Tab-separated table of C-alpha atoms and ligand atoms in Angstrom:
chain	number	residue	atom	x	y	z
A	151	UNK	CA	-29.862	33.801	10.789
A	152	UNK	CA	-28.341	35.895	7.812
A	153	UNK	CA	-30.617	37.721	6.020
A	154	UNK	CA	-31.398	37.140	1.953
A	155	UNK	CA	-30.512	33.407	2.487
A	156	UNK	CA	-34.169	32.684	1.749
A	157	UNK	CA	-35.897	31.850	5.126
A	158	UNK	CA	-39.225	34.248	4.108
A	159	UNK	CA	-38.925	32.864	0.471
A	160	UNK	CA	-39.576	29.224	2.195
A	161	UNK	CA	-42.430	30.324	4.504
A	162	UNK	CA	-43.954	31.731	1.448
A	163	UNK	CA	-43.514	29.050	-0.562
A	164	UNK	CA	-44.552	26.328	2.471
A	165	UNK	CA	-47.748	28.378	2.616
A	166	UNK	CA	-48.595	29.658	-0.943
A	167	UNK	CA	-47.093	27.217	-3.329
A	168	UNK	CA	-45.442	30.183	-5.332
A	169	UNK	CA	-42.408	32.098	-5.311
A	170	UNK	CA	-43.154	35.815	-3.982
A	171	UNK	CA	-42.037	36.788	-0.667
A	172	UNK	CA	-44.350	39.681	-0.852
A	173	UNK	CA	-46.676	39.524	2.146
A	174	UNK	CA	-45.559	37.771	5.630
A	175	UNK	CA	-47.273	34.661	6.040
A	176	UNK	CA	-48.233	32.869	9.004
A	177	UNK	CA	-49.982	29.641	8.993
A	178	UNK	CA	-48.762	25.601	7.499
A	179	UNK	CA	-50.485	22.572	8.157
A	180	UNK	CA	-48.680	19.543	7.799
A	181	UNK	CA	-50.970	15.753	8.025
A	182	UNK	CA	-48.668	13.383	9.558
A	183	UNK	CA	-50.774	10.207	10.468
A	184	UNK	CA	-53.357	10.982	12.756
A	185	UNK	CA	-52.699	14.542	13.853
A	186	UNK	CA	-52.924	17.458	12.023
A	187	UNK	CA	-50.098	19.961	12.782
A	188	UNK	CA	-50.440	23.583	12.061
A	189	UNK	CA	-47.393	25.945	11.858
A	190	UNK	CA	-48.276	29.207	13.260
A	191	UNK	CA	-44.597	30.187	12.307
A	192	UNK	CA	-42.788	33.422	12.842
A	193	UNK	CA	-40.579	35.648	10.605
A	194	UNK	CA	-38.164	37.694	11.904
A	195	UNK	CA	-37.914	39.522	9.169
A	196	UNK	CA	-34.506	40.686	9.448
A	197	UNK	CA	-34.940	41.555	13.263
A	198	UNK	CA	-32.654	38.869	14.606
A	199	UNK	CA	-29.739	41.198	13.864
A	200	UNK	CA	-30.622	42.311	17.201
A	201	UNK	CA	-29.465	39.129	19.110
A	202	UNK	CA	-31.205	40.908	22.371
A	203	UNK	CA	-34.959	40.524	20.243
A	204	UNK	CA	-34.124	36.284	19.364
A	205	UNK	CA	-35.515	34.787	22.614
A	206	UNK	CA	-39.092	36.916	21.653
A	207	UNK	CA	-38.765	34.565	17.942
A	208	UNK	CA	-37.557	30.938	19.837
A	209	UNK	CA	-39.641	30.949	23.055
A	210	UNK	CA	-42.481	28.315	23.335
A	211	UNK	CA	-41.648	27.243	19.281
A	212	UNK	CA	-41.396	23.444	18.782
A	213	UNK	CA	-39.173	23.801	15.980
A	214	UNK	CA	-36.782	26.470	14.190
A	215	UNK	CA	-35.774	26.846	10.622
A	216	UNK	CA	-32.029	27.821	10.273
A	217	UNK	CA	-29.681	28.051	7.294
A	218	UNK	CA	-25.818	26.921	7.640
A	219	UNK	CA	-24.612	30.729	7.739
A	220	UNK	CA	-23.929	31.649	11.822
A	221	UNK	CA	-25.697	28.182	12.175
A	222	UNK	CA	-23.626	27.379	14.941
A	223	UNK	CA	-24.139	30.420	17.198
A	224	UNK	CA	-27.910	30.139	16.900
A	225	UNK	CA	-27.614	25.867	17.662
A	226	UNK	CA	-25.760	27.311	20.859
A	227	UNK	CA	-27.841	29.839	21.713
A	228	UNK	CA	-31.117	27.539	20.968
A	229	UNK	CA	-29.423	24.640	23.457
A	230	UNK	CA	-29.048	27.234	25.847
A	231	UNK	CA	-31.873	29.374	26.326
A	232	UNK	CA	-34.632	27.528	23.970
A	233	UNK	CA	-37.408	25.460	24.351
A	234	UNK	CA	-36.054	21.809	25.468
A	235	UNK	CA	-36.066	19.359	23.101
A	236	UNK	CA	-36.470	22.062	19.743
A	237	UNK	CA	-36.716	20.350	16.680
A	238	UNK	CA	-34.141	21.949	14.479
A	239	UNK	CA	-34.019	21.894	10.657
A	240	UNK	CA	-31.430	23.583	8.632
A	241	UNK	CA	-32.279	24.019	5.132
A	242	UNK	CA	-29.308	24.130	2.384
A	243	UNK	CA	-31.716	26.886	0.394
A	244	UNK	CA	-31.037	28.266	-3.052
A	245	UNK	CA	-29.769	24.377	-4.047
A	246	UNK	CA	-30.839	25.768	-7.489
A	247	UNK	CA	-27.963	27.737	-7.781
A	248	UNK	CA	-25.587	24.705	-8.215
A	249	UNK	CA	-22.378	26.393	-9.388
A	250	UNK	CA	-21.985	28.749	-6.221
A	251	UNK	CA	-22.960	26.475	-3.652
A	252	UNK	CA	-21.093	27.622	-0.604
A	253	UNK	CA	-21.777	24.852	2.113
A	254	UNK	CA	-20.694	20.859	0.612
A	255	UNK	CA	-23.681	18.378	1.272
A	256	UNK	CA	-21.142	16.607	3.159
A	257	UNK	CA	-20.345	19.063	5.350
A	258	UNK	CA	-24.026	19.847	5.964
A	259	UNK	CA	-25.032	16.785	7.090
A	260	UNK	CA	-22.145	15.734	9.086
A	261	UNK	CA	-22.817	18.670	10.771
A	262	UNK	CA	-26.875	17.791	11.202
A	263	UNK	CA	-26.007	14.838	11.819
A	264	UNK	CA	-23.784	15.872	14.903
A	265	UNK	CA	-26.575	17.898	16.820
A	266	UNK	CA	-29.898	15.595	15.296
A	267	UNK	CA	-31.262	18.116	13.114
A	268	UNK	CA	-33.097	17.680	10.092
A	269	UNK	CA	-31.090	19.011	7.011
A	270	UNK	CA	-32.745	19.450	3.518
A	271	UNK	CA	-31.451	20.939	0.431
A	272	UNK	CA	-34.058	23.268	-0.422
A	273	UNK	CA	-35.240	25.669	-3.635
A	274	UNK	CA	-37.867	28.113	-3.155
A	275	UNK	CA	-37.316	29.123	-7.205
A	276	UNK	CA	-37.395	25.795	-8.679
A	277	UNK	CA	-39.800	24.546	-5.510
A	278	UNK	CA	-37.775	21.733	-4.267
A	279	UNK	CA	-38.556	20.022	-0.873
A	280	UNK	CA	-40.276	22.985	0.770
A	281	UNK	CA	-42.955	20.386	1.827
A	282	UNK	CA	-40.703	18.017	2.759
A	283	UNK	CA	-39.035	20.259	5.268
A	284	UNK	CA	-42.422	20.685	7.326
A	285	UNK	CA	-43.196	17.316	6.927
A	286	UNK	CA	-40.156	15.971	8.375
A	287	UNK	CA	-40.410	18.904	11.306
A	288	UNK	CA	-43.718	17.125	11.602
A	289	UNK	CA	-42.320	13.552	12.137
A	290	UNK	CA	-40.371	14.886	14.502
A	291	UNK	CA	-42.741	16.918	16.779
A	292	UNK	CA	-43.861	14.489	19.651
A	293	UNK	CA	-46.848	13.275	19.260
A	294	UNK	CA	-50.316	14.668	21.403
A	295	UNK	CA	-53.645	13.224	21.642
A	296	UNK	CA	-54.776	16.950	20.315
A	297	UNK	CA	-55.835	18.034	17.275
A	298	UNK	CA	-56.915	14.584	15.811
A	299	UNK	CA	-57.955	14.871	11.983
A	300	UNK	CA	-60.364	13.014	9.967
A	301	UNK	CA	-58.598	14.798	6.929
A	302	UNK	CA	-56.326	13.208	4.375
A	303	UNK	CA	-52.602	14.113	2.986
A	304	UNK	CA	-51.461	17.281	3.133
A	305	UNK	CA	-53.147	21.029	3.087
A	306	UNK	CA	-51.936	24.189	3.681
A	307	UNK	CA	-53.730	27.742	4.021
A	308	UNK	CA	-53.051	31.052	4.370
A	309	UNK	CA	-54.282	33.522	7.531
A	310	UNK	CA	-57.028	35.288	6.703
A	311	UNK	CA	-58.624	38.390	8.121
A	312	UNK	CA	-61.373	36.198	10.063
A	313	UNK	CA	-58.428	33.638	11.632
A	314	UNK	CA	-55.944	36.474	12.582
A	315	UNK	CA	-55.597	37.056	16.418
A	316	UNK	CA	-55.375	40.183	17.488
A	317	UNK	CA	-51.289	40.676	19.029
A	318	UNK	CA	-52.764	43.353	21.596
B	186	LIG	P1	-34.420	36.187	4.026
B	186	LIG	O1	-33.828	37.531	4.271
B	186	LIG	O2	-33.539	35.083	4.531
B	186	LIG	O3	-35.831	36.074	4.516
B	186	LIG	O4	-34.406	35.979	2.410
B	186	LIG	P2	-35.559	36.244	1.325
B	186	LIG	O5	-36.595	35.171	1.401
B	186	LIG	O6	-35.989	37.655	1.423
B	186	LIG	O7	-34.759	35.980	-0.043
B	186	LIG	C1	-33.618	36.751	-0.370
B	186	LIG	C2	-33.404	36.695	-1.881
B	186	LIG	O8	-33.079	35.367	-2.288
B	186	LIG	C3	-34.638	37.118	-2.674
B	186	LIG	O9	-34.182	37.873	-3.774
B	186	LIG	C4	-35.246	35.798	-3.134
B	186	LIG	O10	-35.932	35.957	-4.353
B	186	LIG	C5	-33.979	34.936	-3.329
B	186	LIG	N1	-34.251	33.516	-3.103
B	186	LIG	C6	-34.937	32.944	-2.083
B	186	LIG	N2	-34.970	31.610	-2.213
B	186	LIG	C7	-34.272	31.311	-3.334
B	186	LIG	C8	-33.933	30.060	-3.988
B	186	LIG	O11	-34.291	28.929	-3.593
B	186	LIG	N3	-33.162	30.152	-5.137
B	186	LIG	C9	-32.728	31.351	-5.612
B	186	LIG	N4	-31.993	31.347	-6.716
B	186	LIG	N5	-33.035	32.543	-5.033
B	186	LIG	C10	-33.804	32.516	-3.900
């Protein structure tokens, strides 16, 4: 996962509806038909440079967010030491930046297309289908007879001091 492709950018904008990937966030809550789904979601903030520290990012997710750059070395390595069955989405960020798009939509999804993933073409500056991303991780997460909601549509929040748990 290359770094300044925009993966905190999306987190941030998933969980704060703005552009300003000041301040790690942690929590996304998706509706999708009965069950409320709540992304407790990890950045690695650069870290998985150190291929030895990924497993401590993947293990026990239900889904990853990967970009096309070295997508197919972390596909392999999520096949092969993940969770089973790991939703994977790859989102085509920066689609703003239309001129000096480096991976073809074609490409993109033929490729997503060859290993099921989900692949979205995604802005975090112009806000384009940041939602959708979750929500179609959502769809995809089996379902559970946890977590039923009475709520409706979609809602998102931001940790706060009171909902943080302690790592130690
Ligand atoms: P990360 O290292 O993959 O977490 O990338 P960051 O989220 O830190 O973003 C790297 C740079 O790309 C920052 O300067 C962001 O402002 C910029 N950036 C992120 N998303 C977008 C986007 O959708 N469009 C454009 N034009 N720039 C973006």
């Amino acid at each position: 996962m290359d770094t300044g492709v925009g993966k905190s950018s999306i987190v941030w904008w998933f969980v704060e509806d703005s552009f300003d990937p000041n301040i790690n966030p942690t929590i996304g809550t998706v509706q999708h038909q009965n069950e409320l789904h709540n992304f407790l979601i990890w950045d690695t903030a650069g870290q998985e440079r150190c291929r030895a520290l990924a497993p401590m990012y993947y293990h026990g997710s239900a889904a990853a967010v990967i970009t096309f750059s070295t997508l197919k070395d972390w596909v392999k390595e999520l096949q092969q030491h993940g969770p089973p069955n790991s939703v994977v989405a790859i989102a085509g960020n920066k689609c703003d930046l239309i001129d000096t798009r480096e991976v073809m939509e074609r490409d993109a999804k033929d490729y997503t297309d060859s290993i099921h993933a989900i692949f979205v073409d995604t802005s975090t500056k112009k806000a384009i289908n940041i939602n959708e991303l979750f929500i179609e991780i959502s769809r995809r997460i089996p379902s559970t007879d946890a977590n039923p909601s009475s709520g409706k549509g979609f809602k998102l929040r931001r940790e706060t001091s009171e909902t943080k748990q302690s790592c130690c």
